Amino acid sequence: MDPEPFEVGHAVREAINILSSSRNGVQISEALGTIKCYLGGTENQAPLKEREEFTRVHFSAFLRGLVSNLSPDWIELLTSDQQKELWDSFFLEGPADQAFLVLLDSIISMGPSFRLMKVISILEQFLQTGRMSALMWEVCHQQAQAGLPTFQETLLNKVVCLPDHLCNKLQGNNLPIFFPQNYFPLLATEIIQVLQRISDSLRGGLDCSISFMSQVLGKVCVHGRQEEILNVLVPRLMDLTKVDCIWQRMCWRLVECVPDRWMEAVVCGFVQKAPGADVLSRLLGNLVVKNKKAQFVVTQKLLLLQYSYVTAVLQNLLGYLALDSLRRSLLIKVLKELLETWGSSSAVKHCPVEQQLYVSKAILICLSHLKEPEIESNRQELLTSMMGGMKCRLDSNLPRVRRLGMIVAESISSRITTDGPSLKFQYEDDDETRELKSLQQTAPLQLHVTDLPNAGRNNSPSATPKAVSKPSGNPHPATPAVPEEGSDLELDSDDDLVPYDMSEDKELKKMKAPVYIRDCIEVLTGSEDMDKWEATMKVLESLIRRNSATTREVSMELAKVLLHLEEKTYIEGFVELRKRALVAVTIIDPVPVVQYLTSQFYSLNYSLYQRMDILDVLALAAQELSQPQASGKNKPCSTQSPCIQTVSGSDSSQNWRRIVDERIKSKTHRLAKGQSLVEPACGPNKFSSLAGHFFFPLIQNFDRPLVTFDLLGDDHLVLGRLAHTLAILMYFAIHTVAAATMGKSLLEFVWTLRFHTDSYVRQGLLSAVSSVLLSIPSERLLEDMTDEFLETQSWLEGTVLAECQYAKEK
C-alpha cells in the first residue's frame, strides 16, 4: 500500500476527531494548521503528491467534518484572525467547486442555528471574493480533461438555482446578495472573468473548454433570468469583440455550445438585447447556419409563430440575416414564407390584426434589404404572392387589414416594377402608416432603429405640413405656410376656399314612416325607396308591440321576413333593430314563431350568423316572457336575471346620455324624501307554459350533421352559443312543470360533450350545469336524476383537478 495516501487520510481523520472532541483552542488550531499544509500556499506546505491526494479524495469529506462539528463553544476558542486563517480559508482558498457544493448542501439540510448562519456568511464571502469565477474555471479545465459529467451537471444545477435554494431556506431573512436581481449580474461578471482567463490560455497555446459557460448561460436564460444576466453580459461582449478576433470566436463558441433545449431562450435574449444588427452579427456569427435549432428560432418562431417583439427587434433580426453572404439565402427564404403567410386567406380571417401587422413589418424590412439581383431572380414569385395577398386583404371587412394590404402591395410593387407605374392606393395616413412606410427604406444596419410609432415622420424639410387658415373669432388668422423652394408639395386650390356658412340651414323633412304592420312588410320586401326602408326599420318594433292583434295575424310572415332581411343601405344599429323587432314578434305570438325559429335553426342554407341570431332572439324573448310586468310605468323586474350577451351591431355610443345620467345620479347626495323604494312588480311567469316549445326542439337535433352545418364538426362557435342559450332557457324555467324534464335532457347533453376541445363550448356546458342546479330543487335532482347528477359531479371534479394540474405545470 502506498504510504502517502494512508498518511493523508490518517491526518484528516485525526483532525476531525480533535474538532469533535477537544475544547482546547491550541489543540484545535494545531489540527487545522496541519490540514492547512495540504492546501498549499504556506511555508511548510506538504509535497505536491499529497496535496493532490487531499484535494481529490479528502477535501469534501474534511469540509463536511468542519461544518458538522462547528459549534459556538469551540469556534470561540479561536481568535478572529485564526478563524479567517484556519477555518474560513478552507472554503475560500481550496477547490472552489467542492467548497461550493458542501456549503450549499449544508445550508439546504440545516435548520435555524448558529452553524447555519456561519455557513451562510462563508457563502456570502465566497461570492464576494470572486470564487464563483474560480469554480467555473476549474470546471472548464475538468471538461478539457474529460471530467465527470455527473458532478458537472450537479454543479450546474446548484450554480443556476442558488437564489431559489437560499430564498426557500431563509425566506424573509434572505441576504441581498442572494436575490436574483443581484446574483445573476454578479454571475455575468464572473463569466466575463472566466472568459478572460480562457482568452489568455488560448493566446498562450493552451486548450480550454467553454461548454460549461455555455450551459450556465443557457440554463439561466431558460429559467427566465435573461434580463439580469444579459444586461451585464451583452454590453461587455460588445466592447470586447469590437477589435479582438479571439474574443469574437469565443463569443460565437459560447452561444454555439448552448444545448439545443436551451438555445431558444439564449437566442431570443441576444436578439432583444443587441442594440443593432451589426452587434448581433458580431455576437452570434453564423450561428443560424451552423445550428438547426437556432435557425428554426430565428427564421420561424420569432417571425411566424408569435408577434410580441417591437419593430427594433425585427430590424435587428432581419438585418442580421442580411449582413453575411451565407445568411442571405435565409433572408430570401424568410421573405417567401412571410409572403406565403401574408397571402393566406385563412390567416387573414383567423389571425389577430396585431400579428398581421407584425408580419407586414417583417416583409417590408426584408424588402428593404434585398439587392437588385435578388429581386430580379424572384420577381415572378414576389408578383404572384403580392396579387394573392392583396386580393385577400382588400376583401376583408376590417379597414386596418385592407390598409395593411395596400401598403405592403405598394412596397412590393415599387421594388419589382421596372417599367410603367407601380401600384398606388388611397388610405388614411396615421402613425401606423407612417411607421410602415419608414420601414421600406433601408436603414444603416449599424444603427439601432427605435421602435416609435411615428418613426420615419418628417424625413425631410419638405414634409412640413401646410397650415390652412380656418374661419374663427381670432382677429389674426393663421397665414398659410409657403413651401420651401424645391419642395415636392403642390398647392391645393381648395385650401384657399372659405367654408360655406350652413348655420341657418334646416334639415329636410324626413320620410314619413308607415303606421300599419302590413305596410311595413311591403316596404321591407319590395320597396326600393331607401329612406322609407330606413324609417320602417326604426318604427317596426313599436308598431309590433302596440298592435298585438294585427301582429298575431301576420306573425309567421313577419318572422320570415325579419329572419332573412339583409341591410339594403347603411342604418346605424341595423342588426339591433332587426333583432328587437324579431323579439317583439316572438313575445306577441310565441308558440308559432318559436316553432318556426327552432325548426329553421337546423335547416339548410342558413349562415352561422343567422343561426346565432335565432339563438339570441330565443334567449331575449325567454327573458322578457319570464319577467313579471309591472303596472303603470314600471319596467319588468329583472334584478335576478342573468346578463345575456348577444352579437350586436349597435354602437355603445348611442347610450351616452343614459350613462352620464347614471353617473350623475350615483355621485349626487340627496336628502330622504319619504319612501324611495319601489315595490317590485309581481305577476305570473308567462314563460312557464312555453319553456318546452323553446327548449326541446333546440336540443333534439344537435348531433345530426347537415350539408352546410355541423355542430359537432367545425362549427364550434354556434355549438358554444347553443349551450349558453340552453342554459339561459333552463334558468328562466325555474319552478316550472317542465323544469325537471329539461334538466335531465340538459345533463345528458352536457355528458355527451363533456370532453369537447373548444374552451367556449366547455364554458357553455359549465353554465348549463349551473342553470340546472339553480332551477331544479335539490330533492328532485337526487330523486329523479341520481345517475345523471352523479356522473356530472364526477366530471366536474375531474375538470377541477385537471385545471389545478394545468395551473401547477404552467
mmCIF file of C-alpha atoms in Angstrom, residues 4 7-8 37-40 44-54:
data_model
loop_
_atom_site.group_PDB
_atom_site.id
_atom_site.type_symbol
_atom_site.label_atom_id
_atom_site.label_comp_id
_atom_site.label_asym_id
_atom_site.label_seq_id
_atom_site.Cartn_x
_atom_site.Cartn_y
_atom_site.Cartn_z
ATOM 1 C CA GLU A 4 1.441 8.717 1.392
ATOM 2 C CA GLU A 7 -0.772 9.334 5.923
ATOM 3 C CA VAL A 8 -3.071 11.966 4.358
ATOM 4 C CA CYS A 37 -0.489 22.356 4.824
ATOM 5 C CA TYR A 38 -2.260 20.141 2.291
ATOM 6 C CA LEU A 39 -3.907 23.186 0.678
ATOM 7 C CA GLY A 40 -0.564 24.748 -0.235
ATOM 8 C CA ASN A 44 5.679 24.323 5.360
ATOM 9 C CA GLN A 45 3.282 23.036 2.682
ATOM 10 C CA ALA A 46 3.018 19.315 2.040
ATOM 11 C CA PRO A 47 4.555 17.682 -1.039
ATOM 12 C CA LEU A 48 2.682 18.095 -4.327
ATOM 13 C CA LYS A 49 1.544 14.478 -4.487
ATOM 14 C CA GLU A 50 -0.005 14.677 -1.004
ATOM 15 C CA ARG A 51 -1.706 17.979 -1.826
ATOM 16 C CA GLU A 52 -3.253 16.468 -4.948
ATOM 17 C CA GLU A 53 -4.388 13.423 -2.989
ATOM 18 C CA PHE A 54 -6.001 15.649 -0.354
#
